[in-house]
Structure formats: C-alpha cells, structure tokens
Tab-separated table of C-alpha atoms in Angstrom:
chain	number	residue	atom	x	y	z
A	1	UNK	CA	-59.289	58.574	-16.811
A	2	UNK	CA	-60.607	61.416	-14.276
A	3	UNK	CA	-63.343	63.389	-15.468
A	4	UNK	CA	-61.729	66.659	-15.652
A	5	UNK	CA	-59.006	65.184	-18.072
A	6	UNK	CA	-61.850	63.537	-19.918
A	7	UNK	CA	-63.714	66.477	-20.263
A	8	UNK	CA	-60.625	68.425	-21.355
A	9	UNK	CA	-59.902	65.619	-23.960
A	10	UNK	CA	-63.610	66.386	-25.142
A	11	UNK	CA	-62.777	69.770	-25.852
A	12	UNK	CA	-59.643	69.358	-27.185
A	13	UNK	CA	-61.893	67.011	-29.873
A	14	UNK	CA	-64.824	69.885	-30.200
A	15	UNK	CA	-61.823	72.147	-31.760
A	16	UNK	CA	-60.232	69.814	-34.000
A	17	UNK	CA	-63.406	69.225	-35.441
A	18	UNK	CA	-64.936	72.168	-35.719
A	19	UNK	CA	-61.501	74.487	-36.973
A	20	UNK	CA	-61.463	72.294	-40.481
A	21	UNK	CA	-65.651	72.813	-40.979
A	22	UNK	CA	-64.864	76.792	-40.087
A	23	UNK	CA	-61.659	78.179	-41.509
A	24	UNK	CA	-62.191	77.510	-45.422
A	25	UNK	CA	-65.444	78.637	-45.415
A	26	UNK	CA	-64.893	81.106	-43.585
A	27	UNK	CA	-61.777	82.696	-45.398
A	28	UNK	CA	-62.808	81.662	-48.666
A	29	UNK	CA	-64.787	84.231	-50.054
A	30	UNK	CA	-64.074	84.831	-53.997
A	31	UNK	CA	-65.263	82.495	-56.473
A	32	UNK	CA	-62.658	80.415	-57.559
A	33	UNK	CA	-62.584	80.804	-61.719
A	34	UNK	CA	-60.305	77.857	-62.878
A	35	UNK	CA	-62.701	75.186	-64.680
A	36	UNK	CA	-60.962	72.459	-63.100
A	37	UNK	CA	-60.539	73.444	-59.383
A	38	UNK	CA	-64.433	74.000	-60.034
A	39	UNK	CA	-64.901	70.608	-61.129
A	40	UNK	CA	-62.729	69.480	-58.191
A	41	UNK	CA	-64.410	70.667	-55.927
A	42	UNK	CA	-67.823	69.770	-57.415
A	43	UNK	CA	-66.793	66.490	-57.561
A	44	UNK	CA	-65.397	66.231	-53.926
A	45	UNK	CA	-68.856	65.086	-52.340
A	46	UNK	CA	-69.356	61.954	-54.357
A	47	UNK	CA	-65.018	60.783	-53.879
A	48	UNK	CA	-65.812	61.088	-50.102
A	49	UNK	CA	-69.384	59.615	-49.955
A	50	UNK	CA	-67.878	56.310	-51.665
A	51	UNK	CA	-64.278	56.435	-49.995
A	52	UNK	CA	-66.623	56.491	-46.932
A	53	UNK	CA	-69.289	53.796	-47.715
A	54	UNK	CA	-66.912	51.432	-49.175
A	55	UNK	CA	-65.401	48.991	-47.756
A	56	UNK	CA	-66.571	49.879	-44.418
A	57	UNK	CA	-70.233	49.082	-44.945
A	58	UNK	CA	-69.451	45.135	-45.570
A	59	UNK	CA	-67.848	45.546	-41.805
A	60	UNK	CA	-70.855	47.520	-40.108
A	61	UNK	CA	-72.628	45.045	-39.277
A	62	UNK	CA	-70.186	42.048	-37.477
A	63	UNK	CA	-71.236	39.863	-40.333
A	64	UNK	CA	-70.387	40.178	-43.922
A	65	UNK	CA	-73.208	38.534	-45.038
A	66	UNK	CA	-75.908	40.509	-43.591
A	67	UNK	CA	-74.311	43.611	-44.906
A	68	UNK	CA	-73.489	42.408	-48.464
A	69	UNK	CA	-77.664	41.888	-48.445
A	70	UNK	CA	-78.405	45.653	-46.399
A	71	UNK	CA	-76.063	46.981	-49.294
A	72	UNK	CA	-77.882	45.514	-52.029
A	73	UNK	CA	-81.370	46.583	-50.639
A	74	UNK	CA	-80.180	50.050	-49.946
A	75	UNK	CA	-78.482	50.331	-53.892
A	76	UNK	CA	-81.634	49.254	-54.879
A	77	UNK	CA	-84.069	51.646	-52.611
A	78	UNK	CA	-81.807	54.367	-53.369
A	79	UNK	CA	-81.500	53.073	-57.483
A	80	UNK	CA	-85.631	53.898	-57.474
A	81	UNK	CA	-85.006	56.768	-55.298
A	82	UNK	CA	-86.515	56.209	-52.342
A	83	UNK	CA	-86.053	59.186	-49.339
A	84	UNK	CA	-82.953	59.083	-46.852
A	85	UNK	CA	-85.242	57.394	-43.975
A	86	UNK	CA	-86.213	54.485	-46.383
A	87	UNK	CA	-83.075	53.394	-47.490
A	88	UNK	CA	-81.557	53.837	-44.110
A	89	UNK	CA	-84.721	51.663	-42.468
A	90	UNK	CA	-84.524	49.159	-45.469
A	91	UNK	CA	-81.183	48.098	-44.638
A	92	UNK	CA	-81.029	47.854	-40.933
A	93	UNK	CA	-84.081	45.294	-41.575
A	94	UNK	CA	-82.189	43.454	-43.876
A	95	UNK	CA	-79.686	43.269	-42.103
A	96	UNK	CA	-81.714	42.041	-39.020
A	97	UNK	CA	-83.782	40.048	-40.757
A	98	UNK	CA	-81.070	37.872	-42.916
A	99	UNK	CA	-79.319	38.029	-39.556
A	100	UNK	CA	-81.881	35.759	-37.863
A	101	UNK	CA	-80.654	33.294	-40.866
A	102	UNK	CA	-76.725	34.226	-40.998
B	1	UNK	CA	-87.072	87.546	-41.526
B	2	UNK	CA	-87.897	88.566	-45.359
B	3	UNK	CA	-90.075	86.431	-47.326
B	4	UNK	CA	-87.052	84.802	-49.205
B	5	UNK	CA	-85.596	83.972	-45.961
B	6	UNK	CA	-88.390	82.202	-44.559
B	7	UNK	CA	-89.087	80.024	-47.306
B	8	UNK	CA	-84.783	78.980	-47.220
B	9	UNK	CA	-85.233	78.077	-43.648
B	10	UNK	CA	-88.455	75.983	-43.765
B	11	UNK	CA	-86.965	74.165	-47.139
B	12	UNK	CA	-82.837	73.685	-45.331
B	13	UNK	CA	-85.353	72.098	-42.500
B	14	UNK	CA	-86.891	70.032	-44.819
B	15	UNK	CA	-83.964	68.552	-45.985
B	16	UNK	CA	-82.275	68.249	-43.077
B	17	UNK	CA	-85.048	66.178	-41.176
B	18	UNK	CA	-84.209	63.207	-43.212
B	19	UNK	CA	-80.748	62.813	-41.801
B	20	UNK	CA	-82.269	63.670	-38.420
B	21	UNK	CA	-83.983	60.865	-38.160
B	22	UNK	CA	-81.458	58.458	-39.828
B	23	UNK	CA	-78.685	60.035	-37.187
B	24	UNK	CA	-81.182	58.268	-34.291
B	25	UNK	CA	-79.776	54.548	-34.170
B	26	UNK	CA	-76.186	55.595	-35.019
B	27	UNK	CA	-75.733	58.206	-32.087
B	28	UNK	CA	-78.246	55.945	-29.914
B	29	UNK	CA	-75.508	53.277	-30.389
B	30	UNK	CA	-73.052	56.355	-29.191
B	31	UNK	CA	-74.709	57.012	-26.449
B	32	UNK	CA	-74.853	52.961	-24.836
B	33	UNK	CA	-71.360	53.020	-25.773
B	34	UNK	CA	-69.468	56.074	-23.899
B	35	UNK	CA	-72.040	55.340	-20.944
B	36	UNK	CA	-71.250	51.342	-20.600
B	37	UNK	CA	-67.786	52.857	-20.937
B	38	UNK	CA	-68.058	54.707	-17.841
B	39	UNK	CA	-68.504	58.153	-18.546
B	40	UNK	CA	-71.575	60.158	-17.093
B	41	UNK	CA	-74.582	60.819	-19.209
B	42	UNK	CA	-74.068	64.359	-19.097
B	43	UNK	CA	-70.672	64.166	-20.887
B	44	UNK	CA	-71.916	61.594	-23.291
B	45	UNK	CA	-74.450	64.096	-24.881
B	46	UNK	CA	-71.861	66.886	-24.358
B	47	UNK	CA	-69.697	64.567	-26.357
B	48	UNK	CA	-72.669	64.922	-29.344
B	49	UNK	CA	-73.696	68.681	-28.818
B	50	UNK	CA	-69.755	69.401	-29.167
B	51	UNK	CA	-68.632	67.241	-31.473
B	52	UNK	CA	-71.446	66.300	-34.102
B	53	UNK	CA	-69.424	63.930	-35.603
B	54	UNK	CA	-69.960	60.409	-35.955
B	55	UNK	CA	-65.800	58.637	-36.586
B	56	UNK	CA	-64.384	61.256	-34.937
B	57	UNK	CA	-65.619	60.799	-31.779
B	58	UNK	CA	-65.948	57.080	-31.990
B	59	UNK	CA	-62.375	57.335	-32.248
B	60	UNK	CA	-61.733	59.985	-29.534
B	61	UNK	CA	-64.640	58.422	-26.684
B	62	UNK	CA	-62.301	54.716	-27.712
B	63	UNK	CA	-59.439	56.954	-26.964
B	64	UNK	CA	-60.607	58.066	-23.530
B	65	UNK	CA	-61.263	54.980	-22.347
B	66	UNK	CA	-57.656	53.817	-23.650
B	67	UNK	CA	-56.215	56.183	-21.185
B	68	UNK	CA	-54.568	57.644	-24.143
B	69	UNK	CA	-52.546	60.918	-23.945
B	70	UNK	CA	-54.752	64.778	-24.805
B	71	UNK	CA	-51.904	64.970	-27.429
B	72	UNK	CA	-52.936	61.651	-29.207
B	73	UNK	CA	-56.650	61.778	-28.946
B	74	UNK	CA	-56.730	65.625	-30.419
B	75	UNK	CA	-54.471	64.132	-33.432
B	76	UNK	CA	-56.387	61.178	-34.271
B	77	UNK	CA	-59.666	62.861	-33.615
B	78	UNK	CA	-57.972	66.117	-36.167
B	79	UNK	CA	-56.381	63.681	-38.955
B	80	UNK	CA	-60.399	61.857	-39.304
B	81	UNK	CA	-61.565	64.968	-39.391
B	82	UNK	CA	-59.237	66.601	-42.241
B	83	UNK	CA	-62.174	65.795	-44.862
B	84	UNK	CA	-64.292	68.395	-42.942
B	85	UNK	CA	-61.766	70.712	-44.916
B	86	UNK	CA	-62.047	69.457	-48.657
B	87	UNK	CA	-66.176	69.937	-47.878
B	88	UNK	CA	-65.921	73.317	-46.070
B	89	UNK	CA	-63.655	74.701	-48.966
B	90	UNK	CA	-66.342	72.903	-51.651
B	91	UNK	CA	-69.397	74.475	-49.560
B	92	UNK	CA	-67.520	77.902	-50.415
B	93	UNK	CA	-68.265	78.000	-53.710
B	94	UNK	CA	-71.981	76.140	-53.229
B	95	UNK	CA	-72.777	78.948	-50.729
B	96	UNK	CA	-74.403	82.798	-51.502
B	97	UNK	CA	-70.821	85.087	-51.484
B	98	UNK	CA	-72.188	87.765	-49.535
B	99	UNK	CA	-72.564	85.778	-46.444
B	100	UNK	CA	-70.760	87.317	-44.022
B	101	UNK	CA	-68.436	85.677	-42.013
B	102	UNK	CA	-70.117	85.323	-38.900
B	103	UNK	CA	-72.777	83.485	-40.178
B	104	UNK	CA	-70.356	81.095	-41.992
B	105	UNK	CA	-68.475	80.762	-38.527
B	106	UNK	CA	-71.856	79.632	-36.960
B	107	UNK	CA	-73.577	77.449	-39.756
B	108	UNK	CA	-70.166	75.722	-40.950
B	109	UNK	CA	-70.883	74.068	-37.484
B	110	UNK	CA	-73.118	71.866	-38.627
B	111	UNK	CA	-71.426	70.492	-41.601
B	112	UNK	CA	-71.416	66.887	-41.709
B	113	UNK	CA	-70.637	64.373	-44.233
B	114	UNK	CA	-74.610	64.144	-44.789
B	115	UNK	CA	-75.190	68.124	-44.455
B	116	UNK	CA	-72.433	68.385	-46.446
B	117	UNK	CA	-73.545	66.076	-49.384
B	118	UNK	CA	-77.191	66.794	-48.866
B	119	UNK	CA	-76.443	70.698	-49.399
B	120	UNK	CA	-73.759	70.096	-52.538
B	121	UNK	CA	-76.920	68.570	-54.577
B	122	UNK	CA	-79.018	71.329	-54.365
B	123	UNK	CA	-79.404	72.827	-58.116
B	124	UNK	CA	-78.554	76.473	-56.480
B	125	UNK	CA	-76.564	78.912	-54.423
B	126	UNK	CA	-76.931	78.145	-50.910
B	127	UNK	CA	-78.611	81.530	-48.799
B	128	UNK	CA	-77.544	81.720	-44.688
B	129	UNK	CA	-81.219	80.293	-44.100
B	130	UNK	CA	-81.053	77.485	-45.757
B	131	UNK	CA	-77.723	76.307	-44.070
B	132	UNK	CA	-79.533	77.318	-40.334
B	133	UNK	CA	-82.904	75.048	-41.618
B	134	UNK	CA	-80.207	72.426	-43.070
B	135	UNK	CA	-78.006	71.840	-39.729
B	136	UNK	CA	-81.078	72.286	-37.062
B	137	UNK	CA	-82.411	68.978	-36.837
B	138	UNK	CA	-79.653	67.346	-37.455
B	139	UNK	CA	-77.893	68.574	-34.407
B	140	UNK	CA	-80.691	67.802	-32.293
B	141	UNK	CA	-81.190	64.299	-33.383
B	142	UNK	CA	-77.347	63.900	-32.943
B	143	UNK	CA	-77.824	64.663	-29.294
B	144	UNK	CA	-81.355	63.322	-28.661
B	145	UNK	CA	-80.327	59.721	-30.179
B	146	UNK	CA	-77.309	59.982	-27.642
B	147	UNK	CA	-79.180	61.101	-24.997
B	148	UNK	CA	-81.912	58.298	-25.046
B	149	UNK	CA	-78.652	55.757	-25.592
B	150	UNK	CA	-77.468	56.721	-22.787
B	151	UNK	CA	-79.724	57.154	-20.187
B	152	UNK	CA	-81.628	53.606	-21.613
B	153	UNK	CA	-78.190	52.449	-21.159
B	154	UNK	CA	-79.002	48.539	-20.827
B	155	UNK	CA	-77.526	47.061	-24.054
B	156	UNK	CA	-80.165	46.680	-27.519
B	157	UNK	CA	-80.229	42.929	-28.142
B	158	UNK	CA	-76.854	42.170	-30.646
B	159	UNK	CA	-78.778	41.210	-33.489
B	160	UNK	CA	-80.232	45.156	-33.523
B	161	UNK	CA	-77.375	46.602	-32.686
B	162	UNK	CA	-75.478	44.926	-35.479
B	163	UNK	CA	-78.467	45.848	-37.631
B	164	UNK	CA	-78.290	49.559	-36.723
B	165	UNK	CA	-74.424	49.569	-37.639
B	166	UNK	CA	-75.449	50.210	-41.297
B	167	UNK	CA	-77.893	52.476	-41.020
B	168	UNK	CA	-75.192	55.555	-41.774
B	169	UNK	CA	-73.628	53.750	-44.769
B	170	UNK	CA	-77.679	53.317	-46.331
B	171	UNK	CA	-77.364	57.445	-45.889
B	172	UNK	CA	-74.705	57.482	-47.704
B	173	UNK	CA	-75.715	55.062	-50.468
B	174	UNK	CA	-79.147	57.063	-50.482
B	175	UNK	CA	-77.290	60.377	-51.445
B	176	UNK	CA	-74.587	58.861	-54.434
B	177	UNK	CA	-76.777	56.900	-55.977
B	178	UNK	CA	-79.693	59.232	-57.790
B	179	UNK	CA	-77.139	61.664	-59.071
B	180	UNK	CA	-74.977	58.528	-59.876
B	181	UNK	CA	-77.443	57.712	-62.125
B	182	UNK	CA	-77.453	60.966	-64.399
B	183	UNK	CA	-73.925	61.011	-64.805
B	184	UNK	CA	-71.053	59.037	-66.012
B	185	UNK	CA	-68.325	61.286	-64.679
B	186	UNK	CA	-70.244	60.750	-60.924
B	187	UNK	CA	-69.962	56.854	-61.458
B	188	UNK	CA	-66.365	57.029	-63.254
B	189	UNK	CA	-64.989	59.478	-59.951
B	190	UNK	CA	-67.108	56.823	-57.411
B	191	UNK	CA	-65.212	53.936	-58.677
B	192	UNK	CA	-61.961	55.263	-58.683
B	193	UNK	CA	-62.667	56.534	-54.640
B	194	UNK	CA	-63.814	52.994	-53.494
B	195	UNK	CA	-60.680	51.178	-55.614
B	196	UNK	CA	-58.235	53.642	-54.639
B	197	UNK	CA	-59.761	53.702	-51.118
B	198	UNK	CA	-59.804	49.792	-51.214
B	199	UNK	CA	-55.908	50.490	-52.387
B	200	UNK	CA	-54.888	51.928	-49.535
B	201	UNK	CA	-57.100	49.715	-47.164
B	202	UNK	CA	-55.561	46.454	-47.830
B	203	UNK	CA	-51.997	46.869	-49.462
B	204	UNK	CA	-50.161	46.395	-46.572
B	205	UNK	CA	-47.522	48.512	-47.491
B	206	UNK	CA	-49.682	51.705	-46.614
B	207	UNK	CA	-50.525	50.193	-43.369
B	208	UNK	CA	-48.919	52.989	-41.825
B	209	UNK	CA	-51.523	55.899	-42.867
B	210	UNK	CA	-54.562	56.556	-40.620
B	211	UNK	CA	-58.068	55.614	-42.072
B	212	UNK	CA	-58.870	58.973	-42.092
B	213	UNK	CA	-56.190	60.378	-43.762
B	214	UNK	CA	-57.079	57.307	-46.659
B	215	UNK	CA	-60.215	58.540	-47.152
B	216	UNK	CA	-58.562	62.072	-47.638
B	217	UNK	CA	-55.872	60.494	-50.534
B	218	UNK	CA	-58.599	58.664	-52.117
B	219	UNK	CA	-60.949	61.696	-52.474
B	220	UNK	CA	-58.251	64.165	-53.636
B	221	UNK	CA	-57.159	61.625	-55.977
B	222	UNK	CA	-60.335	60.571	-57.562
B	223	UNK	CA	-62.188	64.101	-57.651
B	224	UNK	CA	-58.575	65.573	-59.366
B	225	UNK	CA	-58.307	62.549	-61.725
B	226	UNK	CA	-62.380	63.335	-62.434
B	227	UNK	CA	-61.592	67.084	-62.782
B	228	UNK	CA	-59.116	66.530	-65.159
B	229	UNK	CA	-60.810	63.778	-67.125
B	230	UNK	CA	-64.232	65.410	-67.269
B	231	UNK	CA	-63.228	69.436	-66.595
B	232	UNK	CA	-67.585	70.955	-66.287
B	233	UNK	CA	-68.358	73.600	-68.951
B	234	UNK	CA	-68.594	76.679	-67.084
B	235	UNK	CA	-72.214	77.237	-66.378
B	236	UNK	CA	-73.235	80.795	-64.057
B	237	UNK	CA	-74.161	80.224	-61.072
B	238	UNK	CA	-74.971	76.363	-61.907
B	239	UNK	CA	-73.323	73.370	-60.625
B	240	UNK	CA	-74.148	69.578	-60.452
C-alpha cells in the first residue's frame, strides 16, 4: 500500500475511534433517572472487562499453558489486591518463566 | 487552577500512571509490528498518538498491510470500536454535569477500556481535572512504548514477546477482580459476559458476527440481565 493511502486509512481509523468515545458524552448531559438504565450502565464496565479478558487471555500468549498459569497468578495478585503494574508484571513472568518449561 | 482542581489533576495522574506503565510492552509489541510490516516509524507512532487504541488498530495496521480497501479497514476498525460507545454513554453519568462540552470533546479522547474502567470505580463524580490527570500518561506511554518498538525494531526474543501478550489481559483481571470481591451482582454479571461471550465465540452458528461486535452482545446482554436481576437502590450522587 502507498503511504499516502496508508496514511489516509490511518485517519479514516483516528475517526472511527474517536466519534463513539465523543458523541455520548458529549450529548449526554441530564442524569438519566430510571433505576435500571442506572444499574445498566453501572454495570457496563465489569460485562466488558470480562467479555474482553475471557477467552482471549488463554490465546495471548501462543501457548495455552503458559497463559492458563499467567491467569491464575494474575487472579491471585489481583484476589490480594495488588496495584495494576504488579499483576500485569506477575503474569508476563509467569508466563515466561513456565514458558522455558512448556 | 483552583485548589480543588489541582488536587483532581495530580490524583486522575495518579491513577492513570498505573496503566501507563502496563500500556509499555503491549504498544512496544505495536510498534515492532507496523515497522517489520513496512511502514515508517513516523506513522507507526502516529498510528498510537491517533488512535490510542489497542484491537482497533491491531486490526486496522493488519488491514493495511492486507492491501485491504479504506471502506473495509474504517468498518472493522468502527464495529471493534462500538464498545467505546456503551463506556462513553456510562462515563456520562460517572462524570460532574456541568462540564461543558468542550472539555468532554477533548478528555473523552482518552477513554480506553482501562481509563474507562479505572475512572467507573472511583466512589465519586468525576471533575474535568481528574479526566485530564486520568488520560495524560496514558497517552504518552501509548506512544512512547510504540515509539521505542519501533525504532528498536529488531524482534524481542519469542519467548518475551509471547510473555508480553498478556500483560493487557493481567490489567484487566487487576481492575474486575477487587470490586468482584464485594459484590455478588459484579461476579453474577462477570459470568454471564465470559459464558455468553464464550457463546458467541465458539457456536459456530454465530460465526458470522465480528469479535467486536460479540463483545458488544455479550456486554449489553449481561449488564441488562444484571440490571434487571439486581436493579441498585437509588443512592445521590453514589454509585459502585
């Protein structure tokens, strides 16, 4: 692909990412009132965090060994709530260290 | 800058640094990528500063080098991106109301799926300084780890590559799991995302949706089926 098209595709990308972020926070202004599109909504972050975790993780790695055992380190960091940067570190060296074995 | 202010900004940076740091490996792998790909550093870590997304412009850079059509790689690149809407509309209600638009315009920028989950925990309405502290480092360890990628550029031995592959998913694991532990409705909704998600995944007769539109059915599905299950007492100004 030439560059200019290639930048042009890049563009093309920045928008479609960025007008979803923008547009309902930027038209939604009231406070919704119905209990349950509250709760929804409320509930939204942790239906995307595990849609987006799971199963993918167990394929992040090229080996579903090594990232069954960074998943089970990281549920377990996290469990005793250790920071982002822990958990994160914890499993990439599981990962590369049972990968030395797997 | 008013006292208030200040004090937002400096705790948003706080919070964000965490997810700086963990963005390093995953947009250093970025970087190695669209370079061994072909494309010049510059555009790699325009790719980042653009973008700061992590699927969607897997997806789109794979796309590029495909040759695909502007057409198709806006598309796919839109459809993986559709969540951004469910958490922008969610971040409505999290944030102060009498933000005015321009700021949203500017800060809603930097929502991420970490930003975005990192910002919905907070016990509080969300001022215009703590979204500007929140999204700071984060977009410059997007670009930085994409940067260094790219202009290192020889390939990380496998085995760390591999290794660095999960370091977004311990993110995420980092961020469900505390509140996961206070509440039954968080674990009941969690469940019914990953087994709706793993549904749609491997039934082969919804082979034909995008991934990213999956992960759209399976949060709309679970957070409506937890909404109407476990419907929150209605708390001012409070939310989980």
């Amino acid at each position: 692909m030439k560059i200019e098209k290639a930048l042009l595709a890049v563009i093309i990308m920045a928008l479609v990412t960025y007008i979803p972020r923008a547009l309902p926070i930027a038209v939604f202004r009231k406070e919704i009132k119905s209990a349950r599109i509250k709760s929804f909504l409320n509930y939204v972050p942790y239906a995307v965090l595990g849609a987006l975790t799971f199963p993918d993780v167990f394929e992040s790695t090229g080996n579903v060994i090594t990232a069954v055992c960074g998943t089970i380190v990281a549920f377990l960091l996290a469990y005793y709530k250790r920071s982002l940067v822990v958990v994160a570190a914890g499993a990439i060296i599981t990962v590369f260290i049972t990968g030395l074995f797997f | 800058m008013n006292i208030d202010s200040k004090r937002d900004l400096q705790y948003g940076f706080k919070r964000g640094l965490p997810i700086a740091i963990g963005y390093l490996p995953v947009s250093f792998t970025f970087g190695l990528m669209a370079v061994n790909g072909g494309l010049p550093v510059w555009l790699a870590i325009f790719i980042s500063l653009s973008n700061l997304t992590s699927a969607g412009q897997f997806a789109g850079t794979n796309l590029i080098f495909a040759g695909a059509g502007l057409f198709e790689i806006g598309f796919t690149t839109f459809i993986i991106n559709i969540r951004y809407m469910l958490m922008s509309l969610s971040l409505s209600q999290k944030i102060d109301s009498k933000i005015g638009v321009w700021n949203r315009l500017i800060f809603s920028f930097g929502i991420t799926d970490e930003t975005f989950s990192v910002a919905s925990m907070e016990q509080r309405k969300l001022s215009s300084a703590y979204m500007f502290g929140l999204i700071s480092s984060p977009i410059v360890g997007w670009s930085l780890g994409t940067a260094l990628g790219a202009m290192i550029c020889t390939a990380l031995p496998q085995s760390l590559a591999d290794a660095m592959g999960i370091a977004l998913y311990g993110m995420f694991i980092a961020i469900i799991i505390p509140p996961a532990r206070k509440s039954k409705p968080v674990v009941v909704i969690l469940l019914l995302s990953i087994f709706i998600h793993y549904c749609l995944r491997y039934i082969p007769a919804f082979s034909f949706i995008s991934s990213g539109f999956k992960v759209v059915i399976a949060t709309v599905l679970s957070a409506g089926i937890g909404a109407i299950l476990f419907p929150m007492e209605d708390k001012k100004e409070e939310s989980v």
